[in-house]
mmCIF file of C-alpha atoms in Angstrom:
data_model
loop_
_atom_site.group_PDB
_atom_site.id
_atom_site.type_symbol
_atom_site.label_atom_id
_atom_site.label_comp_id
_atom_site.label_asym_id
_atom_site.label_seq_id
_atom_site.Cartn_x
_atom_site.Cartn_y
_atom_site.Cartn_z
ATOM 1 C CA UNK A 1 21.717 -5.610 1.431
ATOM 2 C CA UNK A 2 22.216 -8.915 0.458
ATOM 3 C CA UNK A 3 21.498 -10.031 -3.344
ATOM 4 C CA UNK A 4 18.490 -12.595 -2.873
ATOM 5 C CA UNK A 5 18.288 -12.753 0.791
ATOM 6 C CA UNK A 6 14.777 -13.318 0.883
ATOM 7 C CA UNK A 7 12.458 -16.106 -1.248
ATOM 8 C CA UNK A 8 9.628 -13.618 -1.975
ATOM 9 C CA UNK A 9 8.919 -9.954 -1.566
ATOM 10 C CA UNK A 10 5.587 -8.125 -1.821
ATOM 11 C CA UNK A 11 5.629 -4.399 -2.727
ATOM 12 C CA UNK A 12 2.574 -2.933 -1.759
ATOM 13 C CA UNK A 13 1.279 0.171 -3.556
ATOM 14 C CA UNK A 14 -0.580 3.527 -2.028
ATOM 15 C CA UNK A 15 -4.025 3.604 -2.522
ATOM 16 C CA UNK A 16 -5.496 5.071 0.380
ATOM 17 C CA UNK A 17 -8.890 3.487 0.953
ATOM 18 C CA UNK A 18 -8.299 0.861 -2.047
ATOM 19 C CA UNK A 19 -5.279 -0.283 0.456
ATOM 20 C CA UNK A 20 -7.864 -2.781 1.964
ATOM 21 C CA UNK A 21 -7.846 -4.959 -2.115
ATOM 22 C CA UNK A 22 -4.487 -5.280 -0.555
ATOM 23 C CA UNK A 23 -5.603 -7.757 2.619
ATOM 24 C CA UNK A 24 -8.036 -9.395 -0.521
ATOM 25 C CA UNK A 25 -4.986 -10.028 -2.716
ATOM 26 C CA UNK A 26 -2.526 -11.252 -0.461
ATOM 27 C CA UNK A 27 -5.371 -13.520 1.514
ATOM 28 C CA UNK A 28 -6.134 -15.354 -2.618
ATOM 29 C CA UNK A 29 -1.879 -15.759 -2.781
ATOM 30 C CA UNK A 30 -1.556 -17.245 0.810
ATOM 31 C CA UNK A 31 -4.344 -19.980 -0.132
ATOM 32 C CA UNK A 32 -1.365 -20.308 -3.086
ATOM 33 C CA UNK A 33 0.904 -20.325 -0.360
ATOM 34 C CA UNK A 34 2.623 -17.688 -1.241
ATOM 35 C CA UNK A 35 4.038 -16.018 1.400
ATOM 36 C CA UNK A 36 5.967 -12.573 2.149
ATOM 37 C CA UNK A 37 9.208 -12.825 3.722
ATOM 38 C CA UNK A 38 9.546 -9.141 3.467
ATOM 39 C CA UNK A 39 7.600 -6.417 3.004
ATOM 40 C CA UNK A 40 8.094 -3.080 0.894
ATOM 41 C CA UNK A 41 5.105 -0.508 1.205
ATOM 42 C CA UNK A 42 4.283 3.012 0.598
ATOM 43 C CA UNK A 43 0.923 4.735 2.254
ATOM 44 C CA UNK A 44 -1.900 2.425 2.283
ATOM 45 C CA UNK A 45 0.634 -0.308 1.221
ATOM 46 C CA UNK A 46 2.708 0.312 4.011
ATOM 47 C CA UNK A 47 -0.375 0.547 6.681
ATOM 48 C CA UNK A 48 -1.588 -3.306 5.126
ATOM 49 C CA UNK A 49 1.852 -4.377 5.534
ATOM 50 C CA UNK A 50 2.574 -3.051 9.360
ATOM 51 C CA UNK A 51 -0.779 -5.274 10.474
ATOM 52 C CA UNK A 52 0.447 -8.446 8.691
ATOM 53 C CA UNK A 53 4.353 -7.943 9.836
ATOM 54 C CA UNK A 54 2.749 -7.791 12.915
ATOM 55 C CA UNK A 55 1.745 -11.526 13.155
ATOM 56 C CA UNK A 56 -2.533 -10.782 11.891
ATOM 57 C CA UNK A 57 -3.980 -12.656 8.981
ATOM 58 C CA UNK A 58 -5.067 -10.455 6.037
ATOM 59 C CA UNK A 59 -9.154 -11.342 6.245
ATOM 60 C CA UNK A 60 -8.818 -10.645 10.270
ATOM 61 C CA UNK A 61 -6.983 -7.026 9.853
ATOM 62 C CA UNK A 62 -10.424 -5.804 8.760
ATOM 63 C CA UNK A 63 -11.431 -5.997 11.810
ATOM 64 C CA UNK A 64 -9.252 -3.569 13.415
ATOM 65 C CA UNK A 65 -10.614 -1.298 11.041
ATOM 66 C CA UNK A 66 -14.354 -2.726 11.767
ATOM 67 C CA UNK A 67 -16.760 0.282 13.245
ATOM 68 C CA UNK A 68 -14.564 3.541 12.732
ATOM 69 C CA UNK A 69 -15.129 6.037 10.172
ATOM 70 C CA UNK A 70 -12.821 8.503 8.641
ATOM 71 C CA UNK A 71 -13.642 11.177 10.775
ATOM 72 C CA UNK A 72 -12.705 8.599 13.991
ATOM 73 C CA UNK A 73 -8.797 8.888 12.827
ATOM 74 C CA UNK A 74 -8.510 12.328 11.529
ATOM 75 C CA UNK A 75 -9.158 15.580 12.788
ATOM 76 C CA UNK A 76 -9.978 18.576 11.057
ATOM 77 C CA UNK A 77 -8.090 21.545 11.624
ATOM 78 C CA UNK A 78 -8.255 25.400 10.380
ATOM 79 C CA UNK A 79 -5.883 24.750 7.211
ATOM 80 C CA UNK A 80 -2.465 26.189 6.890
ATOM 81 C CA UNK A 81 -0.152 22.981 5.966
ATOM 82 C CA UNK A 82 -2.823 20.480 5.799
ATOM 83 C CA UNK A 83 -7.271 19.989 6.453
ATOM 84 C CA UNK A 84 -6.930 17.275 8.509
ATOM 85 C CA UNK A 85 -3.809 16.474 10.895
ATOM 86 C CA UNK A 86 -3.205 12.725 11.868
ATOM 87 C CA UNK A 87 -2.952 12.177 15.551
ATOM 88 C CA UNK A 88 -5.543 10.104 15.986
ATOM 89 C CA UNK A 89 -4.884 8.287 13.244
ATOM 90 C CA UNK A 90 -1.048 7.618 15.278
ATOM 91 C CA UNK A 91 -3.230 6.702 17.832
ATOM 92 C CA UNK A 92 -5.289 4.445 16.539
ATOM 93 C CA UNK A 93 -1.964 2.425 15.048
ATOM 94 C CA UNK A 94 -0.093 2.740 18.557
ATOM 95 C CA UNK A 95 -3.343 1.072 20.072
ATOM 96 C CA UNK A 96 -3.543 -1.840 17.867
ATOM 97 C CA UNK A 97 -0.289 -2.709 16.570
ATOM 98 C CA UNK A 98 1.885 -4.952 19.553
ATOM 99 C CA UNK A 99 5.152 -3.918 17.823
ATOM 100 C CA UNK A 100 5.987 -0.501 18.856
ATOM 101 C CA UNK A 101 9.155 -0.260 16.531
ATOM 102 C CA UNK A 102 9.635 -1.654 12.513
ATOM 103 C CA UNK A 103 12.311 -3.195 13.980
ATOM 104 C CA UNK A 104 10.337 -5.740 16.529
ATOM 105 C CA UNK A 105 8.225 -7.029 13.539
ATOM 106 C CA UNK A 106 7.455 -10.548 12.912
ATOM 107 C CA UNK A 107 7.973 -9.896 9.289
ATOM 108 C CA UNK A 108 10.611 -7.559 7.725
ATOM 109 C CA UNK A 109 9.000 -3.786 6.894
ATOM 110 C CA UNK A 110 10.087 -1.281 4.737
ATOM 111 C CA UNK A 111 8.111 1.631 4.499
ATOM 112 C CA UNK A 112 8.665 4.510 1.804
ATOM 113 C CA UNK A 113 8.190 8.031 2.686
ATOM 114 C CA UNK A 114 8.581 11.460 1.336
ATOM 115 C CA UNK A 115 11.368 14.076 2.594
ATOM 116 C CA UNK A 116 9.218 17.175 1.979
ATOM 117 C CA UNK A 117 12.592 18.892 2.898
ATOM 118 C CA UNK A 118 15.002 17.520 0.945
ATOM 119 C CA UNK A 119 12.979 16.330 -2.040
ATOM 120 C CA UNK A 120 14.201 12.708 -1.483
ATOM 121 C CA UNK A 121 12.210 9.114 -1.241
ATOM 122 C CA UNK A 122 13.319 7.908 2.392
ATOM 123 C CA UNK A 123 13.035 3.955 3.141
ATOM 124 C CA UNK A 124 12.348 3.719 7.178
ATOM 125 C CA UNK A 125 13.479 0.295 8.408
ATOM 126 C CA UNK A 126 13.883 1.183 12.123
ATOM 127 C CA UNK A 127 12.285 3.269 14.684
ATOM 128 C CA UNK A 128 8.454 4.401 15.504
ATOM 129 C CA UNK A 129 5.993 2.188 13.309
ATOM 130 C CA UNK A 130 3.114 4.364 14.306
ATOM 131 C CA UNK A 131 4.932 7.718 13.410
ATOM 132 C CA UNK A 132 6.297 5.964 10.067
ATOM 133 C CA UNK A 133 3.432 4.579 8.528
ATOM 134 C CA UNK A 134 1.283 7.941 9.329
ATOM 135 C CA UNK A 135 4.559 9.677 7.573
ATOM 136 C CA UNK A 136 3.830 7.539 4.578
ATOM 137 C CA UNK A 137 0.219 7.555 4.351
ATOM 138 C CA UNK A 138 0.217 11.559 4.295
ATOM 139 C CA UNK A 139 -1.295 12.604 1.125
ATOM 140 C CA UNK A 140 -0.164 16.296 0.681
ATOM 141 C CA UNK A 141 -2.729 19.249 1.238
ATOM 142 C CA UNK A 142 -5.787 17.258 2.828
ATOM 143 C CA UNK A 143 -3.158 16.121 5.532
ATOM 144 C CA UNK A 144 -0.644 18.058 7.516
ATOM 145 C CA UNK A 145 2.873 16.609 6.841
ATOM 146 C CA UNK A 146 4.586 14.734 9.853
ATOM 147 C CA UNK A 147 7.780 15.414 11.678
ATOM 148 C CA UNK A 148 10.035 13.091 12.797
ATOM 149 C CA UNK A 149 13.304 13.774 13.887
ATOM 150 C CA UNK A 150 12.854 17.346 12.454
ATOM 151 C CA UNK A 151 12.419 16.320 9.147
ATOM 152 C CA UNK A 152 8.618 17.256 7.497
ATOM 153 C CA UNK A 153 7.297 13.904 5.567
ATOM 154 C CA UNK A 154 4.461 13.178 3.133
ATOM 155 C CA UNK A 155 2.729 10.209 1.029
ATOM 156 C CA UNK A 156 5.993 8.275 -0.025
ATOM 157 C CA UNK A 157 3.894 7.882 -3.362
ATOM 158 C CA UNK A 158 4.925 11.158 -4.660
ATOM 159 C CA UNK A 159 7.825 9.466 -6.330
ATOM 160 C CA UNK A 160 7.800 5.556 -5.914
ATOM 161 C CA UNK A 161 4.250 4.582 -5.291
ATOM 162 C CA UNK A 162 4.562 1.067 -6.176
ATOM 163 C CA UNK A 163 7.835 0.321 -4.039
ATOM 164 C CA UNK A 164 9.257 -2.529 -6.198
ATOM 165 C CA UNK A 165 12.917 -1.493 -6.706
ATOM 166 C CA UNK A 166 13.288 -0.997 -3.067
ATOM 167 C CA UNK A 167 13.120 -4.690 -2.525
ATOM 168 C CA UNK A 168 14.207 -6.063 -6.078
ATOM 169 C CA UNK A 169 17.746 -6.712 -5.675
ATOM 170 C CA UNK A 170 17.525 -8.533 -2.336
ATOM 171 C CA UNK A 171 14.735 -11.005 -3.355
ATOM 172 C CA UNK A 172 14.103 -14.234 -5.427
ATOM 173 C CA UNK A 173 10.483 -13.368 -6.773
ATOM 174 C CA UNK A 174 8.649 -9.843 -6.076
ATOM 175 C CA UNK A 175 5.037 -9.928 -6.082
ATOM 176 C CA UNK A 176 3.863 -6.337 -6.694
ATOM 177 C CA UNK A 177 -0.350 -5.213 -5.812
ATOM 178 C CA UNK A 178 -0.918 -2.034 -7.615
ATOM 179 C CA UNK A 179 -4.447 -1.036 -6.214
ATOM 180 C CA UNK A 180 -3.800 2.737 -7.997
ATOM 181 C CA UNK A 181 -2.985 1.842 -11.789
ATOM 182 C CA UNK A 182 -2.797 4.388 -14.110
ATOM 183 C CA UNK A 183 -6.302 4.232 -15.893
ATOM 184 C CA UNK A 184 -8.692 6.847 -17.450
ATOM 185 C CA UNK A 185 -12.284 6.586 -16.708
ATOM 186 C CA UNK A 186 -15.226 9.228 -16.658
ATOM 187 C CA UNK A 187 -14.434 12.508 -15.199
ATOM 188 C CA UNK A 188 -16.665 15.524 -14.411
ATOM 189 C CA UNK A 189 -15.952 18.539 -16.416
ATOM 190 C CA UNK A 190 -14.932 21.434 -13.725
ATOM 191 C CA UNK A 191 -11.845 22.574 -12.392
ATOM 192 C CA UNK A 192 -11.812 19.950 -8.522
ATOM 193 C CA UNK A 193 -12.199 17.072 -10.804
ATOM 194 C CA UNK A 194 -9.831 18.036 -13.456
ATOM 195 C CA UNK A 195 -7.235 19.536 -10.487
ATOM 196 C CA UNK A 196 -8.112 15.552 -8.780
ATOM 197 C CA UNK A 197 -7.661 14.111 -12.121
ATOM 198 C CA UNK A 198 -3.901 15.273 -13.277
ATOM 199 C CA UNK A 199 -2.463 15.368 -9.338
ATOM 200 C CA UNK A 200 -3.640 11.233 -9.721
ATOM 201 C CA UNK A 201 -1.719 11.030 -13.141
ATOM 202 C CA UNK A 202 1.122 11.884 -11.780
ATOM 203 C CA UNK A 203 0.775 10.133 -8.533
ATOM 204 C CA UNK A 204 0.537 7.068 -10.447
ATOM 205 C CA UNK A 205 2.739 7.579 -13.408
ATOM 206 C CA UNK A 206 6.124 6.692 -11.429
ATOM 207 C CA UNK A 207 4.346 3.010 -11.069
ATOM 208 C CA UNK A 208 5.198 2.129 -15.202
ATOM 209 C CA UNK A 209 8.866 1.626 -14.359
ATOM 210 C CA UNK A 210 8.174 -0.138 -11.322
ATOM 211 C CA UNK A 211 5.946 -2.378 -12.638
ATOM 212 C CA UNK A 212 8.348 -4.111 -15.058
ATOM 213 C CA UNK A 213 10.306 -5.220 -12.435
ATOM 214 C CA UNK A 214 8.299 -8.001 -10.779
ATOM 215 C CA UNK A 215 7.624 -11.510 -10.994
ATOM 216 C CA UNK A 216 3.936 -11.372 -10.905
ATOM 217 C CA UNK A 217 1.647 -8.524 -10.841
ATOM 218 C CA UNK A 218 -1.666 -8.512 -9.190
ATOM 219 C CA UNK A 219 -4.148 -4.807 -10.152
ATOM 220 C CA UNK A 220 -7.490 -4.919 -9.265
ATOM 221 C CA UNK A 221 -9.352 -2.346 -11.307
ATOM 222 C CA UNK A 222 -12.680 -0.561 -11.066
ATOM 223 C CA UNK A 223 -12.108 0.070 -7.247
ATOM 224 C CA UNK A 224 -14.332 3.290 -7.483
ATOM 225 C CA UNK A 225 -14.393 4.666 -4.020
ATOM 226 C CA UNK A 226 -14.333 7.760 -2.083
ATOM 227 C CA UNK A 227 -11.413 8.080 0.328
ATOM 228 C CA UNK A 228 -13.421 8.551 3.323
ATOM 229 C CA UNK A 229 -15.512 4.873 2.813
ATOM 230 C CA UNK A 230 -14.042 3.259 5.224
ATOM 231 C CA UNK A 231 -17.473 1.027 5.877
ATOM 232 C CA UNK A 232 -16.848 -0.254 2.510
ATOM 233 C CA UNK A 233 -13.338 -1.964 3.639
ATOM 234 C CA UNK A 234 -15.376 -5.592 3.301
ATOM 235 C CA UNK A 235 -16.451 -4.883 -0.181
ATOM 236 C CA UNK A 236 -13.286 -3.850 -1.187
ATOM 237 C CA UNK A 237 -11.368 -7.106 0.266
ATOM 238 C CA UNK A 238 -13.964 -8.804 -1.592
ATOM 239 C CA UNK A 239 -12.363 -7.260 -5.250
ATOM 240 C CA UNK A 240 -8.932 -7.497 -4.627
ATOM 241 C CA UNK A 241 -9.438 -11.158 -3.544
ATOM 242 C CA UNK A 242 -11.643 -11.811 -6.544
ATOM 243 C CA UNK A 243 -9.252 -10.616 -9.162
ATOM 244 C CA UNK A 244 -6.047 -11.795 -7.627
ATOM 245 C CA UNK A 245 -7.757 -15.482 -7.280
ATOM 246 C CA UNK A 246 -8.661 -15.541 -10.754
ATOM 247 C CA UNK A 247 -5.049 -14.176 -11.920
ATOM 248 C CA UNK A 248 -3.564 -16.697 -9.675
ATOM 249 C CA UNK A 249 -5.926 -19.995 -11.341
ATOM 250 C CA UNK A 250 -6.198 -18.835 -14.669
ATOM 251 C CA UNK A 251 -2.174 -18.234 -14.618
ATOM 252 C CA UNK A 252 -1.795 -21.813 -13.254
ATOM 253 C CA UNK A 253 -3.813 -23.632 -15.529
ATOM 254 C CA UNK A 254 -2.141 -21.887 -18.343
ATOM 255 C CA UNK A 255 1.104 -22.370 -17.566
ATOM 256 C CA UNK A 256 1.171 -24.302 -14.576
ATOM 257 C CA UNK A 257 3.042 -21.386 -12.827
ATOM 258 C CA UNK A 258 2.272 -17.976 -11.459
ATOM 259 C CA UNK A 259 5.587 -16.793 -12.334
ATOM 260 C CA UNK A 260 6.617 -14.411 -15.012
ATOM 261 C CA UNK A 261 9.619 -16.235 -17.041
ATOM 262 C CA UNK A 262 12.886 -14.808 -15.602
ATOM 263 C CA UNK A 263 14.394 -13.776 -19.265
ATOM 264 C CA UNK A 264 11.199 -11.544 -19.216
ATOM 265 C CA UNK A 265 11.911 -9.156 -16.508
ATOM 266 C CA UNK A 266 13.713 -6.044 -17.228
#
């Protein structure tokens, strides 16, 4: 790929339900007009990036989402790879996307997955969005893992879940929204919240590298939520908008730029 083929890049991070701080963040750096001209997500990243590549303002995307619950695109099933499998969640993506394929985007896509297989961080660029993007978003154990082409993939989170580096060398300025930083609230003392606790450490950790590499870095914190809240997408917009906006004005008062000097990137 081309060194510095594009102006800007955003790398989105997983998040799963936070994913909609994403559509807040982005909608506070378009007022900045700042702009993606591609797109690197993984998960909940990747499933905010398909609706804008696909030609929809960030505030209007919640309202594909407006209505449904959880249990509206997921299915429970007896367990034996996964508790809930993700057709209708395919579905629900083939219904309201007009791109069928990454490929016939408006913006450029690239969407991190996991090979379960192979052990290996896949970038898809071409082919089924719907397939892709329910590949990426599939958090292992409470989701079954999804095969494409034969191959068995999960949440591309597992080892790059703020996709940075994917899109580093082939753009000008990165913008990277980490809804899932690494921090350490309150916990409950028994064995599901510790288990919860140490599988979202190391979810997360593989973001510290990642995060040195961009130009500006937007993390809204405090985005407490369960994973099946979808009525609380609004609220959620609301934070990642909030915090970005006041990054992005307190950054340009202070040094009339939201850009991280270029001899301080690593």
């Amino acid at each position: 790929m081309e060194s510095n083929q594009y102006p800007v890049g955003f790398a989105l991070s997983g998040g799963f339900i936070k994913g909609f701080a994403h559509l807040g963040a982005m909608q506070a750096l378009m007022e900045y007009n700042i702009k993606p001209d591609v797109i690197s997500g993984v998960s909940a990243g990747a499933l905010v990036g398909a609706f804008y590549a696909d030609g929809n303002e960030p505030y209007r995307i919640l309202d594909y989402f407006a209505g449904h619950k959880f249990q509206d695109l997921t299915k429970l099933v007896i367990p034996k790879v996964g508790l809930f499998v993700l057709d209708e969640f395919i579905d629900f993506l083939r219904s309201n996307l007009k791109a069928r394929t990454i490929e016939e985007l408006k913006t450029p896509l690239i969407v991190t997955a996991t090979d379960l297989d192979n052990g290996r961080s896949v970038q898809f660029t071409t082919g089924s969005i719907a397939e892709r993007i329910a590949a990426s978003c599939c958090m292992p154990v409470l989701f079954s893992p999804v095969k494409i082409d034969g191959v068995h993939y999960v949440d591309g989170g597992l080892f790059m879940n703020l996709p940075v580096s994917v899109i580093r060398r082939m753009c000008r300025k990165v913008v990277g929204i980490n809804v899932s930083p690494l921090t350490a609230d309150e916990y409950k003392m028994n064995i599901v919240s510790i288990a919860l606790r140490s599988y979202n450490f190391m979810f997360r950790a593989n973001t510290i590298a990642e995060r040195r590499k961009v130009d500006l870095l937007i993390e809204p914190y405090h985005l407490d939520y369960s994973n099946t809240e979808l009525e609380k997408a609004e609220e959620i917009f609301e934070k990642g908008y909030n915090v970005a906006y006041t990054l992005l004005d307190r950054l340009m008062h202070e040094k009339g730029s939201v850009w991280k000097e270029l001899k301080m990137r690593k």
